[in-house]
Amino acid sequence: MSDVAMSVVVIVYNDETRLPTAVRSVLEQSLRGVEVVIVDDHSTDGSYEAARRLADEHPGRVRAHRLPENSGGCGAPRNHGIQHTRGEYVVFLDSDDVLERDACRNFLEAAETTGADLVSGMCVRVHVDSRHRKEVKWYPWLYARTRTLDSIAELPDLLVFDTLSTNKCYRRQFLLDAGLEFPVGIHYEDLLFSAQAYTAARRITLIPNRVYDWNVVHKTGAKSISNRRAEIANFAHRMEMHRRVDALLADKGLPELKFRKDVKFLKHDLVLHLRDLPFRDAAYRQEFAALARAYLTSIDPAAYDEIEPIHAVCAYLLRMSDWDNLLPAVDTLSNRDKVSAPLAERDGRIYWCAEHIDEDPFARQVLDVTELGYHTRPVGKLFPRNELTEYRQEGPGGVVRLAGRVTNPLGAIPPGARLTAELEFYARRQGLRFKTFRFPVSTVRHEGPYVSWEASANLAKGLRPLGIVDAVWDVRLHLDVDGERTTTRLTATRPGLATGEVPVRPRLTRLVADRVEPEISARGHLAFRLVPGKKANDLVVRGLQGTPGRLAKAGYRKAKALRQRATSGETKLRVYHDVYLRMPVRKRLVVFESHLGRQYSDSPRAIYEEMRRQGLDFEAVWSYTGRPQGFPADATLVRRWSLPYLKALARAEFWIDNQSYPLKLTKRPGTTYIQTWHGSALKRMGFDEAGWKLKSRAEQAEQQRTLDRFDHFLIRSEHDVRTLAKAFRLREKTLLRVGYPRNDALVQARGATERPPLAAELGIPAGKTALLYAPTFRHHGDRRFALPFDVERFADEFGDRYVLLVRAHYLNHVVLPPSVRGRVIDVSDHHDVTPLLALADALITDYSSVMFDYALLDRPMLFFPHDYEEYVHEGRGTYFDLLERAPGPVVRTEDELHSTLRESSLEEQAVKYASARERFVADFGEYDEGTAARRIVEEFFTDWRKA
């Protein structure tokens, strides 16, 4: 038996400088008995000579081979290498990559322990030309733990996502017995080889160890084969490989793997090429569409349901060669939030375009983009597509003529709106945006589903860059619609539209650069780049490479680092503790905050408004996150975590909030912290949570220090004492049994017969009952909350009797289709839920703490805990069984919800559950007497009354 345990086949082509590093990573493996088989694909540089030298330096461990002619790919040299290996196991390595030092040892141990034919480990993409050598793990969830598969069908994602051949170890006899070879003369050979290996292996083992470093170089003139997407042959090869893999899976009887692969093709492989389409000419696009269309017809239509709507839209429009609608869709694909199409509304649903949907049912399904919520966006949050339609220079003086058209989806910009606009040029480099240059737009007008504009910009006079450090300037157009602004980028989809150089006057010297030329960014947007003359460029290059240049760049980097440190969280904390806390307390300064600055709402708002109502003499500061709209005009507004925010907190006499001020901020003894909290607890909180109990003693102590900042904690019932107070380990003297100030309005509204003015604001007809659906927070990656029932079905069945108000949790986002307009209303943007509770004739909820507040109104409540077992047993757990104590009917399915509303009137439910609601209020709201805000003001602020 050979003493060689493992053979590493290193392939090389014209890479003589990096080859020795790759080979060294094999020779320095911690496992003994590893040989290197170098196969040169007939290089034209000194790669083979370098391979021979390595073989001479390491006889018996390194052998060098050379193909008689270049094969043009990776398949032939790897196949040649397999034939010349002597080890029991085979690993593949490219000359520009390296093996992790223990890779072979970990491969061998896993293979010998499990008897696997194939062992796969973690590959890491190392961006070697980035400043900090950024590392990105390759599909890490596949390698979270060691696992052994008896069939690839046990883990389809492995075949679908990890198609590399190089992060794997193969039993050599397995390769020979299965007749596994890489295809030759075609690119993307790993796709087929990996699929063949996965499906042929009797056993596959995955290990969580890093084994392979895939070195990625962006700043290189010669792109890798897989990155040459401008060549149509590249896409043709990819399509051919996908067809071969599909045939293989069909032969093996693995339709589920084929389906998973279809999904991945639509959301990944196809997208890589689609993003490049705006930069390609018409001939390329037509050939690309022909190749893609032939393959897309083989994809299971059900795969379109598994991908994001915009991916499905692009794939369908490509099939139809509908370029007018496809290119805007690709724009949205590259710019996620951009609204690129005029859109169409049919039967209460929103479609990407009006074409195709009337004659093709599949098109109606795929082109439906209702859930993206485009129809709900106000002008200020629209981010519409702005297609550049004209670019030309007007003479030699530096004047550029620009024109474009802004998409106006569903007429969001009304025909009668007053329109003005301006172009803005700004430096791309971060930290240099202190100076921008603006040019007026001479003409803005409506043109059907678009808004057209024209402008002339004198760049020679108006654009004054510094030079060197601000080489690239981006352009955007600000469109003002009746005083509301929307901002767009200039999208260029016609190759060759923007060309030519324009003179400019840099502020330093013309030697730095005296011209700019248009370029299109990776996302398809117009930009301008400084272009120095050749002599000037040589001077600049020499200067940058010499001592003055090094000093200048070092100085710039230091200044930039200083700015970053000055605005970092660590620096702000030091300023807070070392500077602001040394300042004296500012008497009568109160800092208010609600839900981490996201809202002007809840009990802090109620206390603030009571203080204003009583005419107290005090200085109010409200913190906000995002935009300050909706916060009080008679208070000082500070952005959360800004220096003014920290200064206010450090000097305040009172903190009043309902969640938590930043945990790392120490509260000085002279500041009183009134914690109003934001709801009684159904789910376990604080140290009652399993996650908190698992924290280290030091972590628990740190958490307790933040809770000990509370000087007063509002309590609305003894249930809060047994749950929240105990879970937060609060002292008895901290507790204020006064109820929640936010609920004063609800106690006072109990029994009211007159409908609040909010009903008219929301457009609720006088004869219809208002139902409020207010679910609790749900964890979703994109914050979008999927309603657990068909809202269109609900509206169709109950729209003549009820108006459903949907209020998502402030951390979630919901989208309603236009078809339910007037019958279902999204009220999630209302900061304060209390007026909505006072308006609602009945409440539908699941586990939200609004149940405890709404019960004070003594109105009907319905409970829809559709995922109760998961919520209770897989989440934090609860303090009591909601199913037993709910003061209203509990429904678990959509049909049960409909049945309850259909068969029992709200009046009947009000009578049936009256005693249950009374007990519920006694148990969870005993101190809510409608006087909480007044009692707090009297206890803490009564001496602040103006004389």
Tab-separated table of N, CA and C in Angstrom, residues 131-132 429-430 432 468-469 544-565:
chain	number	residue	atom	x	y	z
A	131	ARG	N	-8.917	46.228	2.164
A	131	ARG	CA	-8.008	46.794	3.163
A	131	ARG	C	-7.774	45.846	4.325
A	132	HIS	N	-8.801	45.144	4.757
A	132	HIS	CA	-8.677	44.264	5.920
A	132	HIS	C	-8.841	42.791	5.551
A	429	ARG	N	-17.018	59.529	-2.355
A	429	ARG	CA	-16.211	59.095	-1.225
A	429	ARG	C	-16.805	59.602	0.083
A	430	GLN	N	-16.988	58.692	1.025
A	430	GLN	CA	-17.570	59.069	2.305
A	430	GLN	C	-16.650	60.042	3.026
A	432	LEU	N	-16.552	63.174	2.336
A	432	LEU	CA	-16.293	64.342	1.493
A	432	LEU	C	-17.585	64.973	0.992
A	468	ILE	N	-8.053	64.430	-6.779
A	468	ILE	CA	-7.387	63.279	-6.141
A	468	ILE	C	-8.355	62.523	-5.227
A	469	VAL	N	-8.764	63.146	-4.098
A	469	VAL	CA	-9.558	62.411	-3.115
A	469	VAL	C	-11.032	62.320	-3.487
A	544	LEU	N	2.045	60.914	-5.659
A	544	LEU	CA	1.366	60.022	-4.728
A	544	LEU	C	2.272	58.897	-4.260
A	545	GLN	N	3.178	58.475	-5.145
A	545	GLN	CA	4.063	57.384	-4.790
A	545	GLN	C	5.290	57.868	-4.025
A	546	GLY	N	5.584	59.170	-4.094
A	546	GLY	CA	6.742	59.705	-3.412
A	546	GLY	C	6.430	60.091	-1.985
A	547	THR	N	7.422	60.737	-1.339
A	547	THR	CA	7.289	61.126	0.065
A	547	THR	C	6.132	62.080	0.309
A	548	PRO	N	5.972	63.160	-0.511
A	548	PRO	CA	4.839	64.058	-0.274
A	548	PRO	C	3.497	63.340	-0.366
A	549	GLY	N	3.405	62.456	-1.355
A	549	GLY	CA	2.149	61.732	-1.512
A	549	GLY	C	1.866	60.822	-0.333
A	550	ARG	N	2.909	60.122	0.116
A	550	ARG	CA	2.725	59.233	1.267
A	550	ARG	C	2.315	60.020	2.501
A	551	LEU	N	2.940	61.180	2.692
A	551	LEU	CA	2.582	62.003	3.841
A	551	LEU	C	1.149	62.514	3.736
A	552	ALA	N	0.773	62.943	2.514
A	552	ALA	CA	-0.586	63.453	2.308
A	552	ALA	C	-1.622	62.363	2.560
A	553	LYS	N	-1.367	61.163	2.008
A	553	LYS	CA	-2.327	60.075	2.187
A	553	LYS	C	-2.382	59.639	3.649
A	554	ALA	N	-1.189	59.608	4.292
A	554	ALA	CA	-1.168	59.239	5.706
A	554	ALA	C	-1.942	60.258	6.533
A	555	GLY	N	-1.758	61.555	6.186
A	555	GLY	CA	-2.489	62.598	6.904
A	555	GLY	C	-3.983	62.482	6.711
A	556	TYR	N	-4.408	62.172	5.463
A	556	TYR	CA	-5.836	62.021	5.185
A	556	TYR	C	-6.419	60.846	5.971
A	557	ARG	N	-5.663	59.710	5.968
A	557	ARG	CA	-6.153	58.537	6.683
A	557	ARG	C	-6.262	58.810	8.183
A	558	LYS	N	-5.288	59.542	8.714
A	558	LYS	CA	-5.347	59.869	10.139
A	558	LYS	C	-6.539	60.766	10.442
A	559	ALA	N	-6.761	61.752	9.571
A	559	ALA	CA	-7.896	62.658	9.777
A	559	ALA	C	-9.222	61.899	9.695
A	560	LYS	N	-9.300	60.978	8.713
A	560	LYS	CA	-10.520	60.196	8.565
A	560	LYS	C	-10.741	59.298	9.779
A	561	ALA	N	-9.632	58.664	10.248
A	561	ALA	CA	-9.740	57.805	11.421
A	561	ALA	C	-10.150	58.615	12.647
A	562	LEU	N	-9.624	59.844	12.737
A	562	LEU	CA	-9.973	60.702	13.860
A	562	LEU	C	-11.454	61.048	13.842
A	563	ARG	N	-11.966	61.366	12.645
A	563	ARG	CA	-13.399	61.663	12.531
A	563	ARG	C	-14.232	60.456	12.920
A	564	GLN	N	-13.817	59.261	12.478
A	564	GLN	CA	-14.562	58.055	12.810
A	564	GLN	C	-14.556	57.802	14.311
A	565	ARG	N	-13.375	57.991	14.926
A	565	ARG	CA	-13.297	57.785	16.373
A	565	ARG	C	-14.132	58.806	17.124
